[in-house]
């Protein structure tokens, strides 16, 4: 009996080892790499410190589920525990602190909590069906302010009373309505009507007097008219002022296309409205209101004082397009392109700049505005006495203002701004006193981002690729400028969070085959302590090809193009002529050549499979990619698909020269922007690539969205030539190489109609060797393993049929 038990225990111990060994030695296959990624492991997400600084919380996706579980880890011991629902109810959320660091506040399950840091006493401030957000302490520390939607509330710490700070009514004041001619006649005729009106006025005057004398009453409403709606609000910490970002209430965004769901629970086709096409209507212009909560008065803050706001940065292009329209007899279209006297702006922070930041004492506010034509960004302070904006910084770009690097705020002195700017050609950190000159706190041909000011105001911590474009770590620089010091040495740092006392950093870092993991280290620098390991043994046991970061020289004067090369470990016995595949990353403005984890982890495994099959693979950060400065980013302005194609062809030439690649046996593929570039490569450089696979590709930029496309190509009505030369559908007649198109049918980012319209063009042009594969239950980012498998099985068949040396009849696609 003991022998049987011992044999069973040995079997249990040996089985996992044998499984890992067999996984290591077993060749890769499509079923494995495109399976549900639970077998790989999960990335650590959203780390934040507990309010007392003794623990770090993080989220981790649950196997077989989209649910994220919350974990708490002790940074001293490394002990990590998954919180059950009862423990989650007692957890902290990401905390904010009062100026004396006596209290902390956070949001948990949509409610506000207050914590006394000395005693540890925890108090639930709200318990409502609404979702509260944005907790902040008043400047004097006596109140906790928070918002529900665009409405702000204040919780008095002494009395425990919660009250609205302001009541916003987007309607006309019913009491301010004046009688028309007929009404005035009635008042002049009838004494009783005059007496009734006088009585109402007396009651209102009495109520107003009581309101002014009694701070315990709810505030009177602000009547802001029925022509506007609120997009965002910001309350000053001293409780005196509120800034309100507004837009026209009835502004029409333009006709939205439909996405049809064909495979549904109901069994019926179900339509869904998607986003509006670029140029169908510009984004709604936004404006700013200043509310004086003490005097109960409102003031519009005009933009007329912003430098360049009355200029037309597209003047030459506008003149050219208007002349062409007038020559063609399209006078109405020509008139519609007239430049505005005052350029419209957006102010709300919607992910590409904008927003409002208050100083700690609430006496200063900074507002970031962005021109709707995408050519200017302004930071302005508010003159509360004169009720006006005061320009502090203007960033102009003849191409477009970056979506990134728009962080800004206040130093702890409450009168000096800090901000990021690409004005030098690379994102750097600056400071500027309100009445002084700006100074650079960092400088160089590298990028800095995500600055965080330490609680004591002495240091800025930030993310930077100072060592090399592909290497990211935490750095710090003194608040007044000085040496930029490297703090972490991960080279694949993704995010960081300062501990409440400023002594430690929680750092998310990753590697080529390592999903984001959590470490902690001294904020002043020093060894890091790893806190998590969430990769799965079946994945880590395999031998994965380490991508080599290489420099491909540009033949068009662009310098070096950074790329990742996947090939066999030993190339001494490599064949004299072999096939290759170029992978093209998506988004355009994205960086895939780094020492961190790639967003394209499935594609990276596919690249390993391709090398196993005899290919080599090159993944390039072509011009337009992130991480290389403003000039690299904007090289594609008004000519999408042109500089990038030059870079891809340089990559192909590099493979031929340095790795024995047959120039006639090179394939290309990618998704989204990578799919667009695949189509541009085959249609603008026919014969250069043996075959291509375009996944969820925008084939016609006139049917993409405004916030992305108008930055790079302007509006299609104003700049039709930019759209024409940048859209694959315009080059459809050039198709001569095999092209596989794949698209999710319910994609509401790049609509499937882009691929279907291009497919129809090929039909009408009597083209051959093109195929389309549609996925009824997939959006832009595929979610289901079966779809991933089918998508890449077809790509594999395409390459093995048309790129590898062995030729055989193409199987049905």
mmCIF file of N, CA, C and O in Angstrom, residues 419 429-433 437-442 479-482:
data_model
loop_
_atom_site.group_PDB
_atom_site.id
_atom_site.type_symbol
_atom_site.label_atom_id
_atom_site.label_comp_id
_atom_site.label_asym_id
_atom_site.label_seq_id
_atom_site.Cartn_x
_atom_site.Cartn_y
_atom_site.Cartn_z
ATOM 1 N N UNK A 419 4.402 71.539 -17.602
ATOM 2 C CA UNK A 419 3.708 70.920 -18.726
ATOM 3 C C UNK A 419 4.701 70.175 -19.608
ATOM 4 O O UNK A 419 5.914 70.408 -19.555
ATOM 5 N N UNK A 429 9.877 68.189 -20.478
ATOM 6 C CA UNK A 429 9.152 68.766 -19.349
ATOM 7 C C UNK A 429 9.594 70.213 -19.132
ATOM 8 O O UNK A 429 10.792 70.509 -19.138
ATOM 9 N N UNK A 430 8.617 71.100 -18.935
ATOM 10 C CA UNK A 430 8.884 72.527 -18.758
ATOM 11 C C UNK A 430 8.152 73.045 -17.524
ATOM 12 O O UNK A 430 7.161 72.462 -17.078
ATOM 13 N N UNK A 431 8.641 74.173 -17.004
ATOM 14 C CA UNK A 431 7.923 74.899 -15.960
ATOM 15 C C UNK A 431 7.849 76.365 -16.353
ATOM 16 O O UNK A 431 8.703 76.871 -17.093
ATOM 17 N N UNK A 432 6.822 77.062 -15.852
ATOM 18 C CA UNK A 432 6.644 78.471 -16.183
ATOM 19 C C UNK A 432 5.889 79.192 -15.071
ATOM 20 O O UNK A 432 4.731 78.874 -14.792
ATOM 21 N N UNK A 433 6.531 80.160 -14.419
ATOM 22 C CA UNK A 433 5.770 81.014 -13.504
ATOM 23 C C UNK A 433 4.725 81.806 -14.285
ATOM 24 O O UNK A 433 4.917 82.124 -15.463
ATOM 25 N N UNK A 437 9.151 83.512 -17.539
ATOM 26 C CA UNK A 437 9.486 82.784 -18.742
ATOM 27 C C UNK A 437 9.551 81.282 -18.476
ATOM 28 O O UNK A 437 9.892 80.853 -17.383
ATOM 29 N N UNK A 438 9.246 80.532 -19.519
ATOM 30 C CA UNK A 438 9.304 79.072 -19.408
ATOM 31 C C UNK A 438 10.753 78.607 -19.404
ATOM 32 O O UNK A 438 11.634 79.238 -20.004
ATOM 33 N N UNK A 439 11.007 77.502 -18.730
ATOM 34 C CA UNK A 439 12.330 76.893 -18.745
ATOM 35 C C UNK A 439 12.180 75.392 -18.890
ATOM 36 O O UNK A 439 11.219 74.788 -18.380
ATOM 37 N N UNK A 440 13.108 74.805 -19.625
ATOM 38 C CA UNK A 440 13.097 73.356 -19.820
ATOM 39 C C UNK A 440 13.694 72.675 -18.600
ATOM 40 O O UNK A 440 14.803 73.011 -18.172
ATOM 41 N N UNK A 441 12.971 71.715 -18.047
ATOM 42 C CA UNK A 441 13.491 70.923 -16.926
ATOM 43 C C UNK A 441 14.231 69.695 -17.430
ATOM 44 O O UNK A 441 15.055 69.130 -16.709
ATOM 45 N N UNK A 442 13.906 69.241 -18.647
ATOM 46 C CA UNK A 442 14.624 68.140 -19.295
ATOM 47 C C UNK A 442 14.896 68.546 -20.735
ATOM 48 O O UNK A 442 14.198 69.400 -21.290
ATOM 49 N N UNK A 479 12.573 69.418 -9.147
ATOM 50 C CA UNK A 479 11.466 70.296 -9.537
ATOM 51 C C UNK A 479 11.964 71.550 -10.242
ATOM 52 O O UNK A 479 11.308 72.068 -11.154
ATOM 53 N N UNK A 480 13.144 72.020 -9.883
ATOM 54 C CA UNK A 480 13.687 73.235 -10.489
ATOM 55 C C UNK A 480 14.573 72.943 -11.687
ATOM 56 O O UNK A 480 15.161 73.853 -12.273
ATOM 57 N N UNK A 481 14.673 71.676 -12.088
ATOM 58 C CA UNK A 481 15.528 71.288 -13.189
ATOM 59 C C UNK A 481 16.875 70.806 -12.685
ATOM 60 O O UNK A 481 17.240 70.986 -11.520
ATOM 61 N N UNK A 482 17.620 70.150 -13.554
ATOM 62 C CA UNK A 482 18.917 69.602 -13.156
ATOM 63 C C UNK A 482 19.146 68.263 -13.808
ATOM 64 O O UNK A 482 18.610 67.975 -14.887
#
